[in-house]
CSV table of C-alpha atoms in Angstrom, one decimal:
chain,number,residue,atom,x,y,z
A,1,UNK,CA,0.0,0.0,0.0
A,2,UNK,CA,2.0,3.2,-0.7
A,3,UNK,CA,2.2,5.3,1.6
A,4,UNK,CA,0.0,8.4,2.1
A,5,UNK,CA,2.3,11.7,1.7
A,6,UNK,CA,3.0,14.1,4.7
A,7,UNK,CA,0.1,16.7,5.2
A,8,UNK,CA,2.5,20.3,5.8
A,9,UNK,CA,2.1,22.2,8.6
A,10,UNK,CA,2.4,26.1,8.2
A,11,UNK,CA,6.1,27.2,9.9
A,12,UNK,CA,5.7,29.7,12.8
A,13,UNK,CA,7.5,31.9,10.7
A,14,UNK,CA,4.7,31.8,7.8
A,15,UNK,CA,1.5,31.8,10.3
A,16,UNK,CA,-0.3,35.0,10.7
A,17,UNK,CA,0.5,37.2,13.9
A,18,UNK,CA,-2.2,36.7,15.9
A,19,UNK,CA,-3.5,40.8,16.3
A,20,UNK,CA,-1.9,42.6,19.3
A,21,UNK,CA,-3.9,45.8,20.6
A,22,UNK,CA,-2.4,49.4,20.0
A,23,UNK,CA,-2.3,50.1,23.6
A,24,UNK,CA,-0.8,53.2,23.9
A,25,UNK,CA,-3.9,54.1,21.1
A,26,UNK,CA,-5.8,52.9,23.2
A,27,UNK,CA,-4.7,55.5,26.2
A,28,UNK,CA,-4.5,57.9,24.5
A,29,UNK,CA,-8.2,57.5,22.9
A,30,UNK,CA,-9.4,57.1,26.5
A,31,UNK,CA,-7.6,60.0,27.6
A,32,UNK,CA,-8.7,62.3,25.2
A,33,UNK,CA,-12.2,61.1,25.5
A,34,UNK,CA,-11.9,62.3,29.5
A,35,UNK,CA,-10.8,65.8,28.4
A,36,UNK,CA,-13.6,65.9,25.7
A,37,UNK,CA,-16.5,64.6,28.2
A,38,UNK,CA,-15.2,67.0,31.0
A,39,UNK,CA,-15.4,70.4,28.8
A,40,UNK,CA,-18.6,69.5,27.7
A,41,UNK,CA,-19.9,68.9,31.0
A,42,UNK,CA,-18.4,72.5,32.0
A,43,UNK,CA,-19.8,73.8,28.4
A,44,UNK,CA,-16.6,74.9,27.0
A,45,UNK,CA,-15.6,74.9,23.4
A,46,UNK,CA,-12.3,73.7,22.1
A,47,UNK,CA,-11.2,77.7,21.8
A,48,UNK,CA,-12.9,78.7,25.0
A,49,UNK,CA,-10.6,75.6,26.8
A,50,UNK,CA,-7.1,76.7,24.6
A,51,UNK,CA,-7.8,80.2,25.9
A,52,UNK,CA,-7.9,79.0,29.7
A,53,UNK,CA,-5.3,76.6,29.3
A,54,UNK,CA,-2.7,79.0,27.5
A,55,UNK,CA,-2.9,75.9,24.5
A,56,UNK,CA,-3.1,75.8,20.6
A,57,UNK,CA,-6.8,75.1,19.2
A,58,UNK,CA,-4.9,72.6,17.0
A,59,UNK,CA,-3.2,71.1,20.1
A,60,UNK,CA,-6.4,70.2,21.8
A,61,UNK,CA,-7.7,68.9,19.2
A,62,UNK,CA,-5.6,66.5,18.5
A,63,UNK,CA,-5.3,65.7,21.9
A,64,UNK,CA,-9.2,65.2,22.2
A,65,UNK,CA,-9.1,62.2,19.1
A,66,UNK,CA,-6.1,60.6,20.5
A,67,UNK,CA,-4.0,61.6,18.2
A,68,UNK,CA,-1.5,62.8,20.3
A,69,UNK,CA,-0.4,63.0,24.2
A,70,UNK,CA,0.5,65.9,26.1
A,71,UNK,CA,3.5,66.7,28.4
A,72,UNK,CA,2.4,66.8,32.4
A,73,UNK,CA,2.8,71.0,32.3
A,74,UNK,CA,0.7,71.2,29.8
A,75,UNK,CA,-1.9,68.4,31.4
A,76,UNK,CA,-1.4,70.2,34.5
A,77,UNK,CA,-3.5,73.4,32.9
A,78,UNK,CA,-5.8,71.7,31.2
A,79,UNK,CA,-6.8,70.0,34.6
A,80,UNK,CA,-6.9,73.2,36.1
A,81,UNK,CA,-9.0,75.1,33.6
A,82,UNK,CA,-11.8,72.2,33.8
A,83,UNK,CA,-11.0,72.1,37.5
A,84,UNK,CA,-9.5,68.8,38.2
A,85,UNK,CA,-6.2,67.5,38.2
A,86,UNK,CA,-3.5,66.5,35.8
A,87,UNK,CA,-3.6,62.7,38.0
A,88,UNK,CA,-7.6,62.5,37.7
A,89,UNK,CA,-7.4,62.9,34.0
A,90,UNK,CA,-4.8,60.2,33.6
A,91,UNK,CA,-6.5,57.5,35.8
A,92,UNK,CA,-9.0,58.0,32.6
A,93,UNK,CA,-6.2,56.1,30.4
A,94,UNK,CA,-6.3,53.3,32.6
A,95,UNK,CA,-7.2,50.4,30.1
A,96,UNK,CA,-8.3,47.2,32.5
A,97,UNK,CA,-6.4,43.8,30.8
A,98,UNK,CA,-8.8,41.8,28.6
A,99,UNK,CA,-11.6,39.5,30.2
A,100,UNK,CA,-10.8,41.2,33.4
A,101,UNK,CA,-14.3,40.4,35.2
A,102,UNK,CA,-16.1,43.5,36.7
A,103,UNK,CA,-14.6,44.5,40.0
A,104,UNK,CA,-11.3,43.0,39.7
A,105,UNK,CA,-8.3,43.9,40.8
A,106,UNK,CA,-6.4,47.0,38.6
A,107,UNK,CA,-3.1,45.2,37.6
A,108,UNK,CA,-0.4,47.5,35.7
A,109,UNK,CA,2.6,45.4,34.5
A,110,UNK,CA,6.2,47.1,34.3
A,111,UNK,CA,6.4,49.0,31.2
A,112,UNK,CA,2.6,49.5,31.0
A,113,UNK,CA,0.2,52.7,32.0
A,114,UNK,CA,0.5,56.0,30.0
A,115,UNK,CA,3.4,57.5,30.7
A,116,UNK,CA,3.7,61.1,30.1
A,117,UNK,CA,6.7,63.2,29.6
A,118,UNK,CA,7.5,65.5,32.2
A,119,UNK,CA,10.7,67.7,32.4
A,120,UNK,CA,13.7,65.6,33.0
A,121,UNK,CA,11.9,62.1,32.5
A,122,UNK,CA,7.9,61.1,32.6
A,123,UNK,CA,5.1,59.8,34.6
A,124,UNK,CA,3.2,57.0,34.7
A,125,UNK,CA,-0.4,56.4,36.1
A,126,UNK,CA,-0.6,53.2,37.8
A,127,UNK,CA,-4.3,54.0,39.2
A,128,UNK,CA,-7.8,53.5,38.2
A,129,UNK,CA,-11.1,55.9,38.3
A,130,UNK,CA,-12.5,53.1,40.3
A,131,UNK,CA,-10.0,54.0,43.2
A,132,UNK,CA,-9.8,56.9,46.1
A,133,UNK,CA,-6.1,57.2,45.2
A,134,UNK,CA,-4.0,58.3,42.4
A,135,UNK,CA,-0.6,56.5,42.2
A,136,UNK,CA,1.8,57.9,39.5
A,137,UNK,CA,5.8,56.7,39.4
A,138,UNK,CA,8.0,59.2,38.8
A,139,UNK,CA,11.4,57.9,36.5
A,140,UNK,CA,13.8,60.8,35.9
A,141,UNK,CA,13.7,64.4,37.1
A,142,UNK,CA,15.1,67.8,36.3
A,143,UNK,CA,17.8,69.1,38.3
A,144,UNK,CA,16.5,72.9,38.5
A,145,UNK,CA,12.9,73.9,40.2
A,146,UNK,CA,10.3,74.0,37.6
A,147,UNK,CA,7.0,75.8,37.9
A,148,UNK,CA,4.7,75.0,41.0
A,149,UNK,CA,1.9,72.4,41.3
A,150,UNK,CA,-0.9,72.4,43.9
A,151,UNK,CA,-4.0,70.0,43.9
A,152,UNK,CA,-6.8,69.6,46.2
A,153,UNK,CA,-5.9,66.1,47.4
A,154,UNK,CA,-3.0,65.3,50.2
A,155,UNK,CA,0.1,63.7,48.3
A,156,UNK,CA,2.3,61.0,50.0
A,157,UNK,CA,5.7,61.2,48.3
A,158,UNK,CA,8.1,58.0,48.5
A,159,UNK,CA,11.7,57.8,46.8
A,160,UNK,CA,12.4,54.7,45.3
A,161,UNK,CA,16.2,55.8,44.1
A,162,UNK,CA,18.2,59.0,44.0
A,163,UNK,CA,17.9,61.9,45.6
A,164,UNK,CA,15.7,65.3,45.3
A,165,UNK,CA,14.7,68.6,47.0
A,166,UNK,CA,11.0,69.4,47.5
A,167,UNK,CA,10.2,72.8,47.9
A,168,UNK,CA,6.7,73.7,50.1
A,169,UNK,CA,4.8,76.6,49.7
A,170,UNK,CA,3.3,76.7,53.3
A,171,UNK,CA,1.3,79.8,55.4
A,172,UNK,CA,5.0,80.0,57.2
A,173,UNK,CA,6.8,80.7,53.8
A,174,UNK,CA,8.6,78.2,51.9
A,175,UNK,CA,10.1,74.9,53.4
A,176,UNK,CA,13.1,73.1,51.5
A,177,UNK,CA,13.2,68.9,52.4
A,178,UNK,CA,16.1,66.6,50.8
A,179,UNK,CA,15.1,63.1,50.3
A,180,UNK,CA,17.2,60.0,49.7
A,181,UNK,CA,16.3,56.6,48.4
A,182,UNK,CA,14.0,55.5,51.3
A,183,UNK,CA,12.8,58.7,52.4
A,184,UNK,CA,8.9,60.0,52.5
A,185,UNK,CA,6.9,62.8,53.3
A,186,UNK,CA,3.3,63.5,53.3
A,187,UNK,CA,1.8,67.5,52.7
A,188,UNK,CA,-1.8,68.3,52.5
A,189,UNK,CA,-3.7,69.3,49.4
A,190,UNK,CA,-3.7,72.9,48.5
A,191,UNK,CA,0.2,73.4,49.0
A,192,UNK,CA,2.1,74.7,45.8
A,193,UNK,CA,4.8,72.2,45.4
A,194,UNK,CA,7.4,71.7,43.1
A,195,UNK,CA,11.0,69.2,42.9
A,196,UNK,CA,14.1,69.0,41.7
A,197,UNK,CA,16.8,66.2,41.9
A,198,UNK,CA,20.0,66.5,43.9
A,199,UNK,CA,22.8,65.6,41.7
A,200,UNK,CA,21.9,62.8,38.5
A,201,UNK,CA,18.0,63.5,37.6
A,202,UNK,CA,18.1,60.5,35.4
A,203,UNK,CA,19.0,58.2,38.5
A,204,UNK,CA,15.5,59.6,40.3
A,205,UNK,CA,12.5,57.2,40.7
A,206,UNK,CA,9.6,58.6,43.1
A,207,UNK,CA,6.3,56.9,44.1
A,208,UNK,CA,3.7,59.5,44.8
A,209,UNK,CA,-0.1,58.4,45.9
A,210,UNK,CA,-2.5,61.5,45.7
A,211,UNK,CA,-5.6,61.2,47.4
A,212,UNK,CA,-8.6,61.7,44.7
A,213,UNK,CA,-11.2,62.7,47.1
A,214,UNK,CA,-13.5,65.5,46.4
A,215,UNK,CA,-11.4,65.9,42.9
A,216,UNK,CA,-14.2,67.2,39.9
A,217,UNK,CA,-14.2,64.4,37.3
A,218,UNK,CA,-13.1,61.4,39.9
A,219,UNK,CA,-15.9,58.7,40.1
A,220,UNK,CA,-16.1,56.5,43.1
């Protein structure tokens, strides 16, 4: 009886790749959607919101359809002209992983979240809207004071590695703190804020957790 010939499998090389998900679309779309919802809910147009925010029409346009990302200064006055927060807006871009059932855990993977550039390096949300608390990792930092930041939640500030200088607005005047790898401090909401890193910015990771409660645009 002669033998039946070999039925060929397809190599792995030749097989179609099964399709992987833009994700950082994906973040983007959800993040520009938040900004989009908001200003409609505070019935702002597009111009009206550029004006406030000291941004290009163009800009936040692009922004709004995903197209783009912005920087964390320029997040940081979007959030305050539709009177939220920079953090609140991100927790937007929080994509849950596939088949996650409702109510699950919010896992973020090493490498994963929108990250965001800041000056000297960029930030990365590692919260959810579902959550009281915004958690963002800071990787890299500039070594001069940038412009202030205030928020109306209290901020815990933990450094992972390096070593930077927070400066504190406070009712006393200002208040300089150097913090090493290990270090924490907690300040309410409300207090202007702003850091720098002492010596290599590029060497600086920082964990902050900002409590979201009573921030416009969080959902509990």
């Amino acid at each position: 009886m002669p033998a039946r010939p070999a039925q060929s499998t397809p190599s792995a090389a030749s097989r179609p790749a099964a399709a992987v998900p833009d994700t950082d679309a994906l973040l983007r779309a959800e993040l520009g959607s938040a900004i989009r919802k908001l200003r409609k809910e505070r019935g702002l147009t597009l111009v009206r919101l550029a004006e406030l925010a000291g941004l290009s029409h163009p800009f936040l346009s692009q922004l709004e359809r995903g197209l783009t990302r912005p920087s964390m200064p320029s997040l940081h006055r979007i959030a305050r002209a539709l009177g939220t927060t920079q953090q609140a807006l991100m927790t937007a871009a929080a994509v849950p992983y596939p088949d996650a059932p409702a109510g699950s855990a919010h896992l973020v993977r090493s490498g994963e979240g929108l990250a965001v550039a800041r000056p000297g390096g960029t930030a990365r949300m590692l919260g959810a809207p579902a959550y009281s608390v915004h958690p963002v990792e800071y990787t890299g930092m500039p070594e001069r004071f940038e412009e202030y930041y205030d928020h109306p939640g209290d901020e815990f500030v933990y450094v992972v590695a390096g070593e930077i200088e927070i400066d504190l607005q406070t009712a006393d005047g200002p208040r300089f703190h150097v913090l090493g790898q290990g270090d924490s401090i907690c300040y309410p909401g409300g207090t202007p804020h702003r850091w720098r890193a002492v010596g290599d910015g590029s060497r600086v990771r920082v964990l902050t957790v900002q409590n979201a409660t009573g921030e416009a645009g969080h959902h509990s």
